[in-house]
Coordinates of C-alpha atoms and ligand atoms in Angstrom, one line a residue:
M1 CA 64.0 110.3 76.8
A2 CA 66.1 107.1 77.3
R3 CA 69.7 107.6 78.3
K4 CA 72.4 105.6 76.5
P5 CA 73.8 102.7 78.7
V6 CA 77.6 103.1 78.9
V7 CA 80.7 102.3 80.9
L8 CA 82.5 105.5 82.0
V9 CA 86.3 105.5 81.7
T10 CA 88.0 108.5 83.3
G11 CA 91.7 109.2 82.5
A12 CA 90.8 107.7 79.1
S13 CA 93.6 109.4 77.2
G14 CA 96.2 107.9 79.5
E15 CA 98.2 104.7 79.2
M16 CA 95.8 102.3 80.9
G17 CA 92.8 104.2 79.4
H18 CA 94.2 103.8 75.9
S19 CA 94.6 100.0 76.3
L20 CA 91.3 99.5 78.1
I21 CA 89.2 101.3 75.5
H22 CA 90.7 99.3 72.7
R23 CA 90.0 96.1 74.7
L24 CA 86.4 97.1 75.5
A25 CA 85.7 98.0 71.9
E26 CA 87.0 94.6 70.8
A27 CA 84.8 92.8 73.4
G28 CA 81.8 94.9 72.2
A29 CA 79.9 94.3 75.4
Y30 CA 79.7 97.9 76.4
D31 CA 79.5 101.4 74.8
V32 CA 82.3 103.5 76.2
L33 CA 82.0 107.1 77.5
A34 CA 85.5 108.4 77.7
L35 CA 86.4 111.3 79.9
D36 CA 89.8 113.0 80.2
V37 CA 91.2 116.5 80.9
R38 CA 93.4 116.1 77.8
P39 CA 92.2 115.8 74.1
F40 CA 91.7 112.3 72.8
P41 CA 94.0 110.7 70.2
P42 CA 91.8 109.9 67.2
E43 CA 92.5 106.2 67.4
V44 CA 91.0 106.2 70.9
A45 CA 88.1 108.6 70.2
R46 CA 86.8 106.5 67.3
R47 CA 86.5 103.4 69.6
C48 CA 84.2 105.3 71.9
A49 CA 80.4 105.9 71.8
A50 CA 81.2 109.4 73.2
V51 CA 84.1 111.4 74.4
R52 CA 84.2 114.4 76.7
V53 CA 87.2 116.6 77.5
G54 CA 86.8 117.8 81.1
D55 CA 87.9 117.7 84.7
I56 CA 86.7 115.1 87.2
L57 CA 86.7 118.0 89.7
D58 CA 84.0 119.7 87.7
R59 CA 80.8 118.4 89.3
H60 CA 78.5 120.2 86.9
L61 CA 80.2 118.3 84.1
L62 CA 79.7 115.0 85.9
E63 CA 76.0 115.9 86.4
R64 CA 75.7 116.6 82.7
L65 CA 77.1 113.2 81.9
Q66 CA 74.5 111.7 84.3
S67 CA 71.7 113.5 82.5
E68 CA 72.8 112.1 79.1
F69 CA 74.1 108.6 79.9
E70 CA 73.1 105.6 81.9
I71 CA 76.4 104.7 83.6
A72 CA 76.5 101.0 84.5
V73 CA 80.2 100.7 85.3
V74 CA 82.9 103.2 86.2
F75 CA 86.6 102.6 85.4
H76 CA 88.1 105.5 87.3
L77 CA 91.7 105.7 85.9
A78 CA 92.3 109.4 86.2
A79 CA 95.2 110.3 88.6
L80 CA 98.4 112.2 89.0
L81 CA 101.1 109.6 89.4
S82 CA 103.8 109.3 92.0
T83 CA 106.6 111.5 90.6
R84 CA 104.3 114.3 89.3
A85 CA 102.3 114.3 92.5
E86 CA 105.5 115.1 94.5
F87 CA 105.8 118.5 92.8
V88 CA 102.2 119.5 93.4
P89 CA 101.1 117.4 96.4
E90 CA 98.0 119.5 97.2
T91 CA 96.8 119.4 93.6
A92 CA 97.5 115.7 93.5
H93 CA 95.3 115.3 96.6
E94 CA 92.5 117.3 94.9
V95 CA 92.6 115.2 91.7
N96 CA 93.4 111.8 93.3
V97 CA 91.1 112.0 96.3
Q98 CA 88.4 114.7 95.7
G99 CA 88.2 113.5 92.1
T100 CA 87.6 109.9 93.3
L101 CA 85.0 111.1 95.8
N102 CA 83.2 112.9 92.9
L103 CA 83.1 109.7 90.9
L104 CA 81.9 107.7 93.9
R105 CA 79.1 110.2 94.3
L106 CA 78.2 109.8 90.6
A107 CA 78.2 106.0 91.1
L108 CA 76.0 106.3 94.2
E109 CA 73.5 108.6 92.3
E110 CA 73.5 106.3 89.3
A111 CA 72.8 103.2 91.4
R112 CA 69.9 105.0 93.1
S113 CA 68.4 106.2 89.8
L114 CA 69.0 102.8 88.0
G115 CA 67.8 100.8 91.0
R116 CA 70.7 98.4 90.6
R117 CA 74.4 98.2 91.7
V118 CA 77.0 100.1 89.8
K119 CA 80.5 98.5 89.7
F120 CA 83.4 100.9 90.4
L121 CA 86.8 99.6 89.2
F122 CA 89.7 101.4 90.8
P123 CA 93.4 101.1 89.9
S124 CA 95.4 101.3 93.2
S125 CA 99.1 100.8 93.2
I126 CA 102.2 99.2 94.8
A127 CA 102.8 102.8 95.9
V128 CA 100.5 102.1 98.9
Y129 CA 103.4 100.1 100.4
G130 CA 106.3 101.7 102.3
L131 CA 109.3 99.6 103.2
P132 CA 111.6 101.5 105.6
D133 CA 114.9 100.7 103.9
P134 CA 116.5 98.5 101.2
A135 CA 117.4 95.7 103.7
A136 CA 113.8 95.5 105.0
K137 CA 112.7 95.5 101.3
R138 CA 114.9 92.5 100.6
R139 CA 113.8 90.7 103.7
A140 CA 110.1 91.4 103.0
G141 CA 110.2 89.7 99.6
R142 CA 106.7 89.1 98.2
V143 CA 104.5 91.5 100.2
A144 CA 100.9 90.6 100.9
E145 CA 98.0 93.1 100.9
H146 CA 97.9 93.6 104.7
E147 CA 101.6 94.2 105.0
W148 CA 103.7 97.5 105.0
T149 CA 100.9 99.8 104.0
V150 CA 102.7 103.0 105.1
P151 CA 103.2 104.9 101.9
V152 CA 105.8 107.7 101.6
T153 CA 104.3 109.5 98.6
M154 CA 101.3 111.7 98.2
Y155 CA 100.1 109.4 95.4
G156 CA 100.5 106.3 97.6
C157 CA 98.6 108.0 100.5
N158 CA 95.9 109.0 98.0
K159 CA 95.5 105.5 96.6
L160 CA 95.4 103.9 100.0
Y161 CA 92.8 106.4 101.3
C162 CA 90.7 105.9 98.2
E163 CA 90.7 102.2 98.7
H164 CA 89.2 102.8 102.2
L165 CA 86.8 105.5 100.7
G166 CA 85.6 102.8 98.3
R167 CA 85.1 100.3 101.1
Y168 CA 83.2 102.9 103.1
V169 CA 80.9 103.8 100.2
S170 CA 80.3 100.2 99.3
R171 CA 79.6 98.9 102.8
H172 CA 79.0 101.6 105.3
Y173 CA 77.6 104.7 103.5
R174 CA 75.5 107.0 105.7
Q175 CA 75.2 104.1 108.2
L176 CA 73.4 106.4 110.7
A177 CA 70.9 107.9 108.3
A178 CA 67.2 107.3 109.1
Q179 CA 66.6 105.5 105.8
G180 CA 69.9 103.6 105.9
E181 CA 70.1 101.4 102.8
P182 CA 72.9 99.8 100.8
S183 CA 74.7 102.4 98.6
G184 CA 74.5 100.3 95.5
V185 CA 78.1 100.9 94.7
D186 CA 80.3 97.8 94.2
F187 CA 83.8 99.1 94.6
R188 CA 86.7 96.8 93.4
A189 CA 90.4 97.8 93.5
I190 CA 93.6 96.3 92.1
R191 CA 97.1 97.4 93.3
F192 CA 98.9 97.6 90.0
P193 CA 102.7 97.3 89.8
G194 CA 104.7 99.2 87.2
L195 CA 102.9 98.8 83.9
I196 CA 104.7 98.5 80.5
S197 CA 102.9 99.2 77.3
A198 CA 104.2 98.7 73.8
F199 CA 101.9 101.4 72.4
T200 CA 102.1 104.3 74.8
L201 CA 104.7 106.0 77.0
P202 CA 104.0 106.6 80.7
S203 CA 104.1 110.1 82.2
G204 CA 104.8 111.2 85.8
G205 CA 105.4 107.8 87.4
T206 CA 108.4 106.6 89.3
S207 CA 108.2 103.1 87.7
D208 CA 108.4 104.7 84.2
Y209 CA 112.1 103.8 83.8
A210 CA 111.2 100.3 82.4
S211 CA 109.0 101.6 79.6
E212 CA 111.3 104.6 79.0
M213 CA 114.4 102.5 78.4
I214 CA 112.6 100.1 76.0
H215 CA 111.0 102.9 73.9
A216 CA 114.2 105.0 73.9
A217 CA 116.3 102.0 72.6
A218 CA 113.7 101.3 69.9
V219 CA 113.7 104.8 68.6
G220 CA 117.5 105.1 68.9
Q221 CA 117.6 107.7 71.6
P222 CA 120.1 107.7 74.5
Y223 CA 118.5 106.9 77.9
A224 CA 119.9 107.6 81.4
C225 CA 118.0 105.4 83.8
F226 CA 117.1 107.3 87.0
V227 CA 117.4 104.2 89.3
R228 CA 120.3 102.0 90.2
E229 CA 120.9 98.7 88.3
D230 CA 120.0 96.7 91.4
T231 CA 116.6 98.3 91.8
R232 CA 113.9 95.6 91.8
I233 CA 110.1 96.2 91.8
P234 CA 107.1 94.2 90.3
F235 CA 105.9 95.0 86.8
M236 CA 103.3 93.6 84.4
A237 CA 102.6 93.9 80.7
M238 CA 99.7 96.3 80.0
P239 CA 97.5 93.6 78.4
D240 CA 97.6 91.6 81.6
A241 CA 96.6 94.7 83.6
I242 CA 93.6 95.2 81.4
E243 CA 92.6 91.5 81.6
A244 CA 92.9 91.7 85.4
L245 CA 90.5 94.7 85.4
L246 CA 88.0 92.8 83.3
A247 CA 88.4 89.6 85.3
L248 CA 87.7 91.5 88.5
L249 CA 84.7 93.2 86.9
A250 CA 83.3 89.9 85.9
A251 CA 83.8 88.2 89.3
P252 CA 80.6 87.5 91.2
A253 CA 80.2 89.8 94.2
D254 CA 80.4 87.0 96.7
A255 CA 83.8 86.0 95.3
V256 CA 85.3 89.5 95.9
T257 CA 86.2 89.5 99.6
A258 CA 89.2 91.9 99.7
L259 CA 89.4 95.7 99.7
A260 CA 92.2 95.6 97.1
Y261 CA 94.1 92.9 95.4
N262 CA 97.8 92.6 94.4
V263 CA 98.6 91.5 90.9
T264 CA 102.0 91.1 89.2
G265 CA 103.7 89.6 86.2
F266 CA 107.5 89.7 86.7
N267 CA 110.1 91.6 88.8
P268 CA 113.4 92.1 87.0
S269 CA 116.1 94.4 88.3
A270 CA 116.7 97.5 86.3
G271 CA 120.0 96.0 85.3
E272 CA 118.4 92.8 84.1
L273 CA 115.9 94.8 82.1
A274 CA 118.8 96.8 80.6
G275 CA 120.5 93.5 79.6
L276 CA 117.4 92.4 77.7
V277 CA 117.1 95.8 76.0
R278 CA 120.8 95.8 74.9
R279 CA 120.5 92.3 73.5
A280 CA 117.5 93.4 71.5
F281 CA 118.9 96.8 70.5
P282 CA 122.8 96.4 70.4
A283 CA 123.1 100.1 69.4
A284 CA 121.2 101.2 72.5
R285 CA 122.9 104.0 74.4
L286 CA 121.6 103.0 77.8
T287 CA 123.3 104.3 80.9
F288 CA 122.5 104.6 84.6
A289 CA 122.3 108.0 86.4
P290 CA 120.3 107.4 89.6
D291 CA 118.3 110.3 90.9
P292 CA 118.6 109.9 94.7
R293 CA 115.2 111.3 95.4
R294 CA 113.3 109.1 92.9
Q295 CA 115.5 106.2 93.9
A296 CA 114.4 106.8 97.5
I297 CA 110.8 106.4 96.5
V298 CA 111.3 103.2 94.5
D299 CA 113.3 101.8 97.4
T300 CA 110.2 101.9 99.6
W301 CA 108.2 99.8 97.1
P302 CA 108.3 96.0 97.5
E303 CA 110.6 93.8 95.4
D304 CA 107.5 91.7 94.7
V305 CA 103.9 91.2 95.7
D306 CA 101.9 88.2 96.7
D307 CA 99.0 87.8 94.2
A308 CA 97.7 84.6 95.7
R309 CA 94.4 86.1 96.8
A310 CA 93.6 87.5 93.3
R311 CA 94.4 84.1 91.8
R312 CA 92.3 82.3 94.3
E313 CA 89.3 84.6 94.4
W314 CA 88.7 85.7 90.8
G315 CA 91.1 83.7 88.7
F316 CA 93.9 86.2 88.0
R317 CA 96.4 84.6 85.7
P318 CA 99.0 86.8 83.9
A319 CA 99.7 85.6 80.3
Y320 CA 103.1 87.3 80.2
D321 CA 106.2 86.4 82.1
L322 CA 109.3 88.6 81.5
A323 CA 110.5 86.6 78.5
R324 CA 107.2 86.4 76.8
A325 CA 106.4 90.0 77.5
F326 CA 109.7 91.1 75.9
N327 CA 109.8 88.7 73.0
E328 CA 106.1 88.4 72.0
Y329 CA 104.5 91.7 73.2
L330 CA 107.1 94.5 73.5
L331 CA 109.8 93.9 70.9
P332 CA 107.5 93.2 67.9
N333 CA 105.1 96.1 68.7
V334 CA 107.6 98.7 69.7
T335 CA 109.8 97.9 66.7
R336 CA 106.8 98.2 64.4
R337 CA 105.6 101.4 66.1
Y338 CA 108.9 103.2 65.4
A339 CA 109.7 101.6 62.1
A340 CA 106.6 103.2 60.7
R341 CA 108.0 106.7 61.6
Ligands
LIG401 C1 103.9 105.2 89.3 O1 105.1 105.0 89.0 O2 103.6 106.2 90.0 C2 102.8 104.3 88.9 C3 102.6 103.3 89.9 C4 103.6 102.3 90.3 O3 101.5 103.2 90.4 N1 103.2 103.7 87.6

C-alpha cells in the first residue's frame, strides 16, 4: 500500500510550527504531517494532511509514522527553550538531544527505504554562544559562527551538540561499518535569534521579553520586562525566520557548506523596543524589573550576529528591519488580533 509523501513538522503547535505550517500550506508544495506533544489549535490542524499528538521520545510512535507516511523532509522544531530548560535540565537534555537523535534515526531509515536523501532542517539558536561578560559582549559586536561557542545554558549546550550530531549523521555516520555508505540525511541548521510573532506568544524562552511587551501593550495588560533597558540581542520577525528555513531547504547541496548559519533581522535594546511600544500604545503600562538570573543568561548572548555566510551561500535576505517589522507586521496584526476579542 503506497505511503503518503509528506514533510514532517515536529513541535508543530509551537510558535515557529504555527507559522511554518501556514506558510507550507500556502505554498502547496508539500502535504504536512504535524507532530506535537500538545493538542493542535484548529486553525493549524486544518492546514495539515495529518496531525498526531505524541512525544518525540516515543520511538514506537515514530515507527508508526514511518509505516504510514513517506517522509521526504523533516522540520524538527520541538524543543524545551532556554528558560524552561533551566528548571528541568535533565528533561531538557532528553527532549532536546535524545529527541533529536530519534528524529535523525527516522530520517536515516526513511532515506534508506526511499533510496534518496532526506533533508533535515534544524533550528539552532544564538543560545549556542557564550560571551563571558557584558564588556566582552560589547567588544565582540557581530559574532560569526565560529566564535564564542561556549554556551552557559542546557538549551544552548543541547543545540550546539545537536548541530554536531547532525554533521556526524550527514557526513560520518557509521564510518567504520563494513558496508560504509552515505547516510542519506542532508542536515541543515540555522542559529535563530529571538523570534517575534504577531500571531502567537512564546513560552519558555529568555528572549521572550520582546514579544511579551508588545502583546501585553496591545491587550492593555501591564508588563514588567525581566531584562535591563540596555540589554541588546538580535531578533527577527517570524515571517523572515520561516522564509530563511525555506530558502535553506531549497538551496542546492553544494551551496550549503556550513554546519549552521547565523541569521538576524534587527537588534534593538529592550529600552528602544519599549520606546516603540509606548509610542504605538500610549496607555501601555510597561516597566522594567530585571530578573538577575535571566539577565545573566541574556548577557552571554551576542549583541548581534554576522549573517554574511547565509547571505552569500543561500541568499538569505530578511524582508523586515525593525521599523518595517513594527509598523507593517506587528502593529496591524497584533492590534487586529486583540480588537477581535
Ligand atoms: C530562547 O529564548 O530560548 C529562544 C532562543 C533565543 O533560542 N527564543
